């Protein structure tokens, strides 16, 4: 925490800014505190022991608290996309000029270390009115702001927040300008992954769809409005007992599980998704197809075996339980059958067949045959529900 008596800050004009100011007044958990320094130079910050970390503009880490301190700056549009700006940071830049470059009024508030509020754009009034509103017409200069605004609504929608109509118009204007095409995949995915971890992730995609951004950035999702609505409804229907850090990955898998393999792969490539997200989405899609085939044709050992092979269950047994939990959301009886079949098939071990003398290709073939046999037995036995 920056304090007036902090020897590293003595003589500096510092202000707490952004999310810490917003969320403290909203009663939302404050995770990080960022600061703006007015009237200082990079050389002075380094002399005080601050460590420079900013690549595109001067940002420093406090030598003890490791909180971020950025020098006040302005930005001028010079090209396309999120990076198409000339940044000007100097001791002459005022706090008000720094706040004026920000996206939303609720993010353009500052306060002194003692808690005095500086609010030149009416952020507090918008916070109290539960309104997301742009700071200035310069909002349209940065296409990333479309995604950020959608993400903030995904965070605060349950508190009654809405996007101001003027801001919605600017978002549509930004989409129409073609600027979204200049966003790099990594920035789009960063915002999307954050949105998937927000309390109301479906709102993010709804906002992007309404302003036309989804059709530009994720056309595979935007192609069918009904399928999109159904996909958004799945975002809160996740397997039980998944770890918090995997929630966004599971939500993405549920979002795209209805897409065919070609569209899902194209979307993953466009967004440069991590391998773990691609693989889980593929597993969820295979599980969805299993549900559909069982509904049409019934359950048999061949379908279960193909599903287990498809999700690489024999090498990655940890994948099976969460996917069976996913099945249980739609078909509890089928989930019970799959759990029993998996348990019995998993007990057929290669080392037992090696002891019987099987080797090479014959070992693989016999292992598959006996596992299939175990699955058929599970489905046909008194405990099966096929």
mmCIF file of N, CA, C and O in Angstrom, residues 48-105:
data_model
loop_
_atom_site.group_PDB
_atom_site.id
_atom_site.type_symbol
_atom_site.label_atom_id
_atom_site.label_comp_id
_atom_site.label_asym_id
_atom_site.label_seq_id
_atom_site.Cartn_x
_atom_site.Cartn_y
_atom_site.Cartn_z
ATOM 1 N N UNK A 48 14.905 5.905 -7.169
ATOM 2 C CA UNK A 48 14.212 5.610 -5.910
ATOM 3 C C UNK A 48 14.072 4.103 -5.663
ATOM 4 O O UNK A 48 13.468 3.693 -4.676
ATOM 5 N N UNK A 49 14.596 3.307 -6.566
ATOM 6 C CA UNK A 49 14.580 1.859 -6.370
ATOM 7 C C UNK A 49 13.467 1.129 -7.085
ATOM 8 O O UNK A 49 13.331 -0.088 -6.945
ATOM 9 N N UNK A 50 12.652 1.852 -7.870
ATOM 10 C CA UNK A 50 11.579 1.198 -8.614
ATOM 11 C C UNK A 50 12.172 0.440 -9.806
ATOM 12 O O UNK A 50 13.118 0.898 -10.437
ATOM 13 N N UNK A 51 11.569 -0.709 -10.101
ATOM 14 C CA UNK A 51 12.072 -1.545 -11.192
ATOM 15 C C UNK A 51 11.191 -1.378 -12.424
ATOM 16 O O UNK A 51 9.982 -1.628 -12.374
ATOM 17 N N UNK A 52 11.755 -0.951 -13.545
ATOM 18 C CA UNK A 52 10.948 -0.759 -14.755
ATOM 19 C C UNK A 52 10.490 -2.088 -15.342
ATOM 20 O O UNK A 52 11.273 -3.029 -15.456
ATOM 21 N N UNK A 53 9.205 -2.174 -15.697
ATOM 22 C CA UNK A 53 8.655 -3.392 -16.295
ATOM 23 C C UNK A 53 7.828 -3.094 -17.536
ATOM 24 O O UNK A 53 7.467 -4.007 -18.268
ATOM 25 N N UNK A 54 7.507 -1.835 -17.784
ATOM 26 C CA UNK A 54 6.668 -1.488 -18.926
ATOM 27 C C UNK A 54 7.423 -1.628 -20.234
ATOM 28 O O UNK A 54 8.537 -1.135 -20.365
ATOM 29 N N UNK A 55 6.791 -2.277 -21.196
ATOM 30 C CA UNK A 55 7.407 -2.421 -22.507
ATOM 31 C C UNK A 55 6.963 -1.303 -23.444
ATOM 32 O O UNK A 55 7.761 -0.781 -24.212
ATOM 33 N N UNK A 56 5.671 -0.946 -23.374
ATOM 34 C CA UNK A 56 5.133 0.063 -24.283
ATOM 35 C C UNK A 56 5.040 1.452 -23.658
ATOM 36 O O UNK A 56 4.904 2.436 -24.369
ATOM 37 N N UNK A 57 5.061 1.535 -22.344
ATOM 38 C CA UNK A 57 5.015 2.824 -21.654
ATOM 39 C C UNK A 57 5.627 2.643 -20.268
ATOM 40 O O UNK A 57 5.776 1.514 -19.793
ATOM 41 N N UNK A 58 6.000 3.732 -19.607
ATOM 42 C CA UNK A 58 6.778 3.617 -18.357
ATOM 43 C C UNK A 58 5.945 3.115 -17.168
ATOM 44 O O UNK A 58 5.120 3.833 -16.617
ATOM 45 N N UNK A 59 6.178 1.881 -16.791
ATOM 46 C CA UNK A 59 5.554 1.271 -15.619
ATOM 47 C C UNK A 59 6.659 0.713 -14.739
ATOM 48 O O UNK A 59 7.627 0.130 -15.236
ATOM 49 N N UNK A 60 6.502 0.893 -13.419
ATOM 50 C CA UNK A 60 7.542 0.485 -12.466
ATOM 51 C C UNK A 60 6.911 -0.289 -11.317
ATOM 52 O O UNK A 60 5.778 -0.021 -10.920
ATOM 53 N N UNK A 61 7.668 -1.233 -10.783
ATOM 54 C CA UNK A 61 7.234 -1.976 -9.609
ATOM 55 C C UNK A 61 7.871 -1.379 -8.365
ATOM 56 O O UNK A 61 9.073 -1.100 -8.336
ATOM 57 N N UNK A 62 7.042 -1.195 -7.342
ATOM 58 C CA UNK A 62 7.530 -0.696 -6.067
ATOM 59 C C UNK A 62 8.568 -1.674 -5.512
ATOM 60 O O UNK A 62 8.366 -2.902 -5.568
ATOM 61 N N UNK A 63 9.664 -1.202 -4.970
ATOM 62 C CA UNK A 63 10.735 -2.106 -4.528
ATOM 63 C C UNK A 63 10.330 -3.037 -3.390
ATOM 64 O O UNK A 63 10.982 -4.070 -3.184
ATOM 65 N N UNK A 64 9.275 -2.704 -2.649
ATOM 66 C CA UNK A 64 8.865 -3.559 -1.531
ATOM 67 C C UNK A 64 7.492 -4.195 -1.749
ATOM 68 O O UNK A 64 7.334 -5.403 -1.616
ATOM 69 N N UNK A 65 6.485 -3.379 -2.088
ATOM 70 C CA UNK A 65 5.132 -3.909 -2.234
ATOM 71 C C UNK A 65 4.905 -4.567 -3.588
ATOM 72 O O UNK A 65 3.979 -5.364 -3.752
ATOM 73 N N UNK A 66 5.745 -4.218 -4.577
ATOM 74 C CA UNK A 66 5.638 -4.715 -5.947
ATOM 75 C C UNK A 66 4.351 -4.278 -6.647
ATOM 76 O O UNK A 66 3.969 -4.853 -7.678
ATOM 77 N N UNK A 67 3.660 -3.265 -6.102
ATOM 78 C CA UNK A 67 2.534 -2.677 -6.800
ATOM 79 C C UNK A 67 3.045 -1.879 -7.993
ATOM 80 O O UNK A 67 4.196 -1.449 -8.026
ATOM 81 N N UNK A 68 2.152 -1.710 -8.997
ATOM 82 C CA UNK A 68 2.553 -1.025 -10.220
ATOM 83 C C UNK A 68 2.349 0.486 -10.111
ATOM 84 O O UNK A 68 1.287 0.947 -9.691
ATOM 85 N N UNK A 69 3.367 1.213 -10.517
ATOM 86 C CA UNK A 69 3.325 2.672 -10.576
ATOM 87 C C UNK A 69 3.645 3.078 -12.012
ATOM 88 O O UNK A 69 4.743 2.816 -12.501
ATOM 89 N N UNK A 70 2.665 3.693 -12.683
ATOM 90 C CA UNK A 70 2.857 4.133 -14.069
ATOM 91 C C UNK A 70 2.990 5.645 -14.103
ATOM 92 O O UNK A 70 2.271 6.356 -13.390
ATOM 93 N N UNK A 71 3.891 6.131 -14.934
ATOM 94 C CA UNK A 71 3.981 7.577 -15.112
ATOM 95 C C UNK A 71 2.773 8.064 -15.900
ATOM 96 O O UNK A 71 2.292 7.388 -16.819
ATOM 97 N N UNK A 72 2.248 9.229 -15.521
ATOM 98 C CA UNK A 72 1.104 9.795 -16.225
ATOM 99 C C UNK A 72 1.438 9.935 -17.704
ATOM 100 O O UNK A 72 2.551 10.320 -18.074
ATOM 101 N N UNK A 73 0.462 9.603 -18.556
ATOM 102 C CA UNK A 73 0.739 9.611 -19.985
ATOM 103 C C UNK A 73 -0.517 9.976 -20.781
ATOM 104 O O UNK A 73 -1.644 9.881 -20.275
ATOM 105 N N UNK A 74 -0.302 10.351 -22.007
ATOM 106 C CA UNK A 74 -1.381 10.539 -22.968
ATOM 107 C C UNK A 74 -1.125 9.610 -24.147
ATOM 108 O O UNK A 74 -0.020 9.075 -24.308
ATOM 109 N N UNK A 75 -2.160 9.403 -24.962
ATOM 110 C CA UNK A 75 -2.040 8.537 -26.124
ATOM 111 C C UNK A 75 -2.661 9.236 -27.328
ATOM 112 O O UNK A 75 -3.705 9.879 -27.219
ATOM 113 N N UNK A 76 -2.017 9.091 -28.466
ATOM 114 C CA UNK A 76 -2.526 9.679 -29.708
ATOM 115 C C UNK A 76 -2.591 8.594 -30.771
ATOM 116 O O UNK A 76 -1.649 7.846 -30.968
ATOM 117 N N UNK A 77 -3.745 8.504 -31.436
ATOM 118 C CA UNK A 77 -3.951 7.486 -32.458
ATOM 119 C C UNK A 77 -2.988 7.707 -33.619
ATOM 120 O O UNK A 77 -2.867 8.817 -34.147
ATOM 121 N N UNK A 78 -2.287 6.624 -34.018
ATOM 122 C CA UNK A 78 -1.317 6.755 -35.107
ATOM 123 C C UNK A 78 -1.425 5.636 -36.135
ATOM 124 O O UNK A 78 -0.738 5.652 -37.147
ATOM 125 N N UNK A 79 -2.263 4.652 -35.845
ATOM 126 C CA UNK A 79 -2.379 3.521 -36.759
ATOM 127 C C UNK A 79 -3.588 2.696 -36.405
ATOM 128 O O UNK A 79 -4.495 3.154 -35.707
ATOM 129 N N UNK A 80 -3.608 1.447 -36.861
ATOM 130 C CA UNK A 80 -4.746 0.575 -36.622
ATOM 131 C C UNK A 80 -4.530 -0.274 -35.374
ATOM 132 O O UNK A 80 -3.411 -0.558 -34.969
ATOM 133 N N UNK A 81 -5.659 -0.707 -34.787
ATOM 134 C CA UNK A 81 -5.617 -1.701 -33.727
ATOM 135 C C UNK A 81 -5.256 -1.164 -32.355
ATOM 136 O O UNK A 81 -5.104 0.028 -32.131
ATOM 137 N N UNK A 82 -5.090 -2.140 -31.463
ATOM 138 C CA UNK A 82 -4.824 -1.835 -30.057
ATOM 139 C C UNK A 82 -3.469 -1.161 -29.870
ATOM 140 O O UNK A 82 -3.277 -0.345 -28.970
ATOM 141 N N UNK A 83 -2.494 -1.478 -30.719
ATOM 142 C CA UNK A 83 -1.142 -0.934 -30.554
ATOM 143 C C UNK A 83 -0.897 0.306 -31.402
ATOM 144 O O UNK A 83 0.216 0.842 -31.370
ATOM 145 N N UNK A 84 -1.907 0.761 -32.139
ATOM 146 C CA UNK A 84 -1.703 1.886 -33.045
ATOM 147 C C UNK A 84 -1.769 3.236 -32.368
ATOM 148 O O UNK A 84 -2.550 4.115 -32.770
ATOM 149 N N UNK A 85 -0.950 3.447 -31.340
ATOM 150 C CA UNK A 85 -0.951 4.687 -30.581
ATOM 151 C C UNK A 85 0.473 5.165 -30.329
ATOM 152 O O UNK A 85 1.391 4.358 -30.181
ATOM 153 N N UNK A 86 0.620 6.476 -30.294
ATOM 154 C CA UNK A 86 1.863 7.083 -29.839
ATOM 155 C C UNK A 86 1.661 7.491 -28.389
ATOM 156 O O UNK A 86 0.728 8.230 -28.060
ATOM 157 N N UNK A 87 2.508 6.966 -27.508
ATOM 158 C CA UNK A 87 2.389 7.241 -26.071
ATOM 159 C C UNK A 87 3.337 8.371 -25.698
ATOM 160 O O UNK A 87 4.512 8.367 -26.086
ATOM 161 N N UNK A 88 2.805 9.317 -24.944
ATOM 162 C CA UNK A 88 3.622 10.445 -24.481
ATOM 163 C C UNK A 88 3.571 10.482 -22.954
ATOM 164 O O UNK A 88 2.530 10.708 -22.355
ATOM 165 N N UNK A 89 4.693 10.197 -22.328
ATOM 166 C CA UNK A 89 4.807 10.254 -20.868
ATOM 167 C C UNK A 89 5.886 11.267 -20.517
ATOM 168 O O UNK A 89 7.023 11.148 -20.976
ATOM 169 N N UNK A 90 5.523 12.244 -19.725
ATOM 170 C CA UNK A 90 6.497 13.260 -19.314
ATOM 171 C C UNK A 90 6.008 13.904 -18.033
ATOM 172 O O UNK A 90 4.828 13.788 -17.671
ATOM 173 N N UNK A 91 6.868 14.608 -17.316
ATOM 174 C CA UNK A 91 6.450 15.283 -16.073
ATOM 175 C C UNK A 91 5.363 16.333 -16.306
ATOM 176 O O UNK A 91 4.694 16.737 -15.348
ATOM 177 N N UNK A 92 5.158 16.756 -17.565
ATOM 178 C CA UNK A 92 4.157 17.782 -17.833
ATOM 179 C C UNK A 92 2.738 17.220 -17.945
ATOM 180 O O UNK A 92 1.760 17.980 -17.909
ATOM 181 N N UNK A 93 2.590 15.905 -18.101
ATOM 182 C CA UNK A 93 1.261 15.316 -18.248
ATOM 183 C C UNK A 93 0.535 15.348 -16.903
ATOM 184 O O UNK A 93 1.068 14.896 -15.888
ATOM 185 N N UNK A 94 -0.673 15.878 -16.896
ATOM 186 C CA UNK A 94 -1.440 16.012 -15.657
ATOM 187 C C UNK A 94 -2.243 14.741 -15.377
ATOM 188 O O UNK A 94 -2.442 13.891 -16.266
ATOM 189 N N UNK A 95 -2.732 14.633 -14.162
ATOM 190 C CA UNK A 95 -3.588 13.503 -13.804
ATOM 191 C C UNK A 95 -4.844 13.503 -14.663
ATOM 192 O O UNK A 95 -5.277 12.450 -15.153
ATOM 193 N N UNK A 96 -5.438 14.680 -14.856
ATOM 194 C CA UNK A 96 -6.666 14.762 -15.650
ATOM 195 C C UNK A 96 -6.434 14.305 -17.073
ATOM 196 O O UNK A 96 -7.292 13.647 -17.683
ATOM 197 N N UNK A 97 -5.274 14.640 -17.655
ATOM 198 C CA UNK A 97 -4.963 14.191 -19.009
ATOM 199 C C UNK A 97 -4.794 12.675 -19.047
ATOM 200 O O UNK A 97 -5.212 12.014 -20.005
ATOM 201 N N UNK A 98 -4.189 12.116 -18.023
ATOM 202 C CA UNK A 98 -4.021 10.671 -17.961
ATOM 203 C C UNK A 98 -5.384 9.984 -17.859
ATOM 204 O O UNK A 98 -5.644 8.989 -18.544
ATOM 205 N N UNK A 99 -6.275 10.494 -17.022
ATOM 206 C CA UNK A 99 -7.592 9.875 -16.846
ATOM 207 C C UNK A 99 -8.432 9.994 -18.111
ATOM 208 O O UNK A 99 -9.254 9.119 -18.403
ATOM 209 N N UNK A 100 -8.229 11.049 -18.890
ATOM 210 C CA UNK A 100 -9.043 11.291 -20.079
ATOM 211 C C UNK A 100 -8.812 10.247 -21.166
ATOM 212 O O UNK A 100 -9.662 10.066 -22.045
ATOM 213 N N UNK A 101 -7.665 9.537 -21.118
ATOM 214 C CA UNK A 101 -7.376 8.550 -22.166
ATOM 215 C C UNK A 101 -8.022 7.199 -21.872
ATOM 216 O O UNK A 101 -7.958 6.283 -22.700
ATOM 217 N N UNK A 102 -8.658 7.051 -20.708
ATOM 218 C CA UNK A 102 -9.172 5.740 -20.297
ATOM 219 C C UNK A 102 -10.504 5.432 -20.968
ATOM 220 O O UNK A 102 -11.147 6.310 -21.537
ATOM 221 N N UNK A 103 -10.923 4.177 -20.891
ATOM 222 C CA UNK A 103 -12.072 3.738 -21.681
ATOM 223 C C UNK A 103 -13.413 4.129 -21.076
ATOM 224 O O UNK A 103 -14.206 4.824 -21.719
ATOM 225 N N UNK A 104 -13.680 3.707 -19.853
ATOM 226 C CA UNK A 104 -14.978 3.915 -19.229
ATOM 227 C C UNK A 104 -14.841 4.850 -18.034
ATOM 228 O O UNK A 104 -13.807 4.853 -17.353
ATOM 229 N N UNK A 105 -15.896 5.600 -17.765
ATOM 230 C CA UNK A 105 -15.831 6.577 -16.668
ATOM 231 C C UNK A 105 -15.563 5.906 -15.331
ATOM 232 O O UNK A 105 -14.878 6.483 -14.482
#
